[in-house]
Amino acid sequence: MSFRLFIYWCALCGGWAAVVGWGLGNLIARGDSLGSTGIKGMFLGMLIVLALGLVDALWTYSFRQLRQVIPRVFVCVMIGTVGGLVGGAVGQFLYDEIGNLSAFQIFGWVLTGLMVGVSIGSYDFLRSWIREEELAFAASKVIRGVVGGAVGGLLGGILDWKLGDLWARLFPGKDHLWSPSLTGFIALGLCIGLMIAVAQIVFKEAWLKVEKGFRNGRELLVNKPVLTIGRAESCDLGLFGDAMIEKLHARIYQQDGRYLVLEQASFSVVGEEEF
């Protein structure tokens, strides 16, 4: 998947996930009470993170590497679910207890977007921490996700607010209409997905592009201390079905600000380039 397609799919899947989250939330919780808004936010965060986690995982891996995909998505969903619940509940609490200001609800959606952004890079960070590997690469991905998610939550929250005002003017006295909350949720999902993807791409440091072979045209961020290339399903960059590629063909690692390519067969440096 190219960077352009990655941004497109994150925005599209974020918007559709918000539709499903809105539907589930309205089936279970009605009204704008603290608990109801928290449940709606929970489903919003859970479904958006599920969609974005799948896009992010399948951007790097393929369906034949489900052992790498499933734990990543699971960790994302857990954090995103909690983030959506907290964001929705906090925003509604501030709105009810402190003042009838839309800014408080927007703040709650910023929290939701922030937690969604955290979840996207959380698996890589936890894995690096458990394995006692360098945390800089994983932390960078988390930071990019936080920035993108917070900005997306802010933009989506403002759109949610403005769309609600627009529907209220077009249909005065029709507060029971579902459309304002639905369009607001779509705006939130789309903006959060879009801005997280944009932040990951804009602030990237090094990347690879597959010119030939399996899934040619695919672009991959170098976001690990050591990135492996080969035919094995455990490789970060899988080049399946090519007899000229070894199961573990090469590794890319950083040294003194430069990226080195190490051929696994001979353990000799075969190329050196600063991406």
mmCIF file of C-alpha atoms in Angstrom, residues 84-190:
data_model
loop_
_atom_site.group_PDB
_atom_site.id
_atom_site.type_symbol
_atom_site.label_atom_id
_atom_site.label_comp_id
_atom_site.label_asym_id
_atom_site.label_seq_id
_atom_site.Cartn_x
_atom_site.Cartn_y
_atom_site.Cartn_z
ATOM 1 C CA GLY A 84 -13.516 6.593 23.667
ATOM 2 C CA LEU A 85 -15.299 5.882 26.955
ATOM 3 C CA VAL A 86 -13.170 8.375 28.898
ATOM 4 C CA GLY A 87 -13.340 11.049 26.204
ATOM 5 C CA GLY A 88 -17.112 10.881 25.826
ATOM 6 C CA ALA A 89 -17.754 10.799 29.573
ATOM 7 C CA VAL A 90 -15.299 13.595 30.423
ATOM 8 C CA GLY A 91 -16.675 15.885 27.737
ATOM 9 C CA GLN A 92 -20.277 15.334 28.852
ATOM 10 C CA PHE A 93 -19.355 15.766 32.543
ATOM 11 C CA LEU A 94 -17.698 19.129 31.887
ATOM 12 C CA TYR A 95 -20.628 20.152 29.696
ATOM 13 C CA ASP A 96 -23.192 19.280 32.399
ATOM 14 C CA GLU A 97 -21.372 20.363 35.562
ATOM 15 C CA ILE A 98 -19.307 23.407 34.599
ATOM 16 C CA GLY A 99 -21.102 25.102 31.767
ATOM 17 C CA ASN A 100 -23.259 24.589 28.723
ATOM 18 C CA LEU A 101 -20.337 25.117 26.359
ATOM 19 C CA SER A 102 -19.666 23.077 23.230
ATOM 20 C CA ALA A 103 -15.959 23.583 23.902
ATOM 21 C CA PHE A 104 -16.176 20.995 26.683
ATOM 22 C CA GLN A 105 -17.633 18.380 24.361
ATOM 23 C CA ILE A 106 -14.976 19.194 21.789
ATOM 24 C CA PHE A 107 -12.361 18.692 24.504
ATOM 25 C CA GLY A 108 -13.802 15.241 25.162
ATOM 26 C CA TRP A 109 -13.484 14.296 21.496
ATOM 27 C CA VAL A 110 -9.902 15.602 21.488
ATOM 28 C CA LEU A 111 -9.213 13.153 24.336
ATOM 29 C CA THR A 112 -10.822 10.380 22.287
ATOM 30 C CA GLY A 113 -8.716 11.233 19.231
ATOM 31 C CA LEU A 114 -5.596 11.404 21.382
ATOM 32 C CA MET A 115 -6.202 7.927 22.807
ATOM 33 C CA VAL A 116 -6.937 6.544 19.345
ATOM 34 C CA GLY A 117 -3.594 7.959 18.222
ATOM 35 C CA VAL A 118 -1.805 6.426 21.197
ATOM 36 C CA SER A 119 -3.296 3.016 20.436
ATOM 37 C CA ILE A 120 -1.899 2.885 16.882
ATOM 38 C CA GLY A 121 1.709 2.761 18.077
ATOM 39 C CA SER A 122 1.139 1.153 21.471
ATOM 40 C CA TYR A 123 1.861 -2.425 20.376
ATOM 41 C CA ASP A 124 5.246 -1.533 18.910
ATOM 42 C CA PHE A 125 6.140 0.422 22.048
ATOM 43 C CA LEU A 126 5.092 -2.378 24.422
ATOM 44 C CA ARG A 127 6.936 -5.002 22.381
ATOM 45 C CA SER A 128 10.136 -2.936 22.319
ATOM 46 C CA TRP A 129 9.874 -2.274 26.045
ATOM 47 C CA ILE A 130 9.345 -5.969 26.898
ATOM 48 C CA ARG A 131 12.233 -7.035 24.668
ATOM 49 C CA GLU A 132 14.428 -4.251 26.109
ATOM 50 C CA GLU A 133 14.982 -2.815 22.625
ATOM 51 C CA GLU A 134 15.523 0.807 21.707
ATOM 52 C CA LEU A 135 12.293 2.721 22.325
ATOM 53 C CA ALA A 136 12.965 5.783 20.167
ATOM 54 C CA PHE A 137 11.380 4.382 16.989
ATOM 55 C CA ALA A 138 8.237 3.128 18.726
ATOM 56 C CA ALA A 139 7.935 6.308 20.809
ATOM 57 C CA SER A 140 8.158 8.371 17.628
ATOM 58 C CA LYS A 141 5.219 6.458 16.142
ATOM 59 C CA VAL A 142 3.184 6.994 19.327
ATOM 60 C CA ILE A 143 3.953 10.738 19.313
ATOM 61 C CA ARG A 144 2.926 11.062 15.671
ATOM 62 C CA GLY A 145 -0.299 9.223 16.476
ATOM 63 C CA VAL A 146 -1.004 11.458 19.475
ATOM 64 C CA VAL A 147 -0.492 14.635 17.452
ATOM 65 C CA GLY A 148 -2.619 13.384 14.548
ATOM 66 C CA GLY A 149 -5.348 11.986 16.796
ATOM 67 C CA ALA A 150 -5.608 15.149 18.912
ATOM 68 C CA VAL A 151 -5.776 17.402 15.842
ATOM 69 C CA GLY A 152 -8.303 15.056 14.229
ATOM 70 C CA GLY A 153 -10.434 15.022 17.381
ATOM 71 C CA LEU A 154 -10.331 18.825 17.506
ATOM 72 C CA LEU A 155 -11.331 19.257 13.863
ATOM 73 C CA GLY A 156 -13.962 16.521 14.113
ATOM 74 C CA GLY A 157 -15.359 18.002 17.331
ATOM 75 C CA ILE A 158 -15.691 21.432 15.723
ATOM 76 C CA LEU A 159 -17.419 19.899 12.691
ATOM 77 C CA ASP A 160 -19.711 17.930 15.011
ATOM 78 C CA TRP A 161 -20.661 21.166 16.784
ATOM 79 C CA LYS A 162 -21.215 23.132 13.562
ATOM 80 C CA LEU A 163 -23.184 20.343 11.914
ATOM 81 C CA GLY A 164 -25.415 20.110 14.991
ATOM 82 C CA ASP A 165 -26.125 23.868 14.764
ATOM 83 C CA LEU A 166 -26.824 23.552 11.039
ATOM 84 C CA TRP A 167 -29.357 20.753 11.519
ATOM 85 C CA ALA A 168 -31.004 22.654 14.384
ATOM 86 C CA ARG A 169 -31.529 25.650 12.092
ATOM 87 C CA LEU A 170 -32.776 23.585 9.183
ATOM 88 C CA PHE A 171 -35.127 21.501 11.367
ATOM 89 C CA PRO A 172 -36.116 23.625 14.401
ATOM 90 C CA GLY A 173 -37.740 21.670 17.190
ATOM 91 C CA LYS A 174 -36.667 18.338 15.723
ATOM 92 C CA ASP A 175 -34.061 17.378 18.331
ATOM 93 C CA HIS A 176 -35.074 13.742 17.986
ATOM 94 C CA LEU A 177 -33.606 13.534 14.484
ATOM 95 C CA TRP A 178 -30.732 11.088 14.297
ATOM 96 C CA SER A 179 -28.918 12.920 11.515
ATOM 97 C CA PRO A 180 -27.025 15.530 13.590
ATOM 98 C CA SER A 181 -25.265 12.958 15.772
ATOM 99 C CA LEU A 182 -24.672 10.657 12.808
ATOM 100 C CA THR A 183 -23.073 13.350 10.665
ATOM 101 C CA GLY A 184 -21.057 14.485 13.669
ATOM 102 C CA PHE A 185 -19.755 10.978 14.291
ATOM 103 C CA ILE A 186 -18.819 10.616 10.618
ATOM 104 C CA ALA A 187 -16.908 13.903 10.806
ATOM 105 C CA LEU A 188 -15.091 12.704 13.926
ATOM 106 C CA GLY A 189 -14.134 9.335 12.463
ATOM 107 C CA LEU A 190 -13.048 10.775 9.148
#
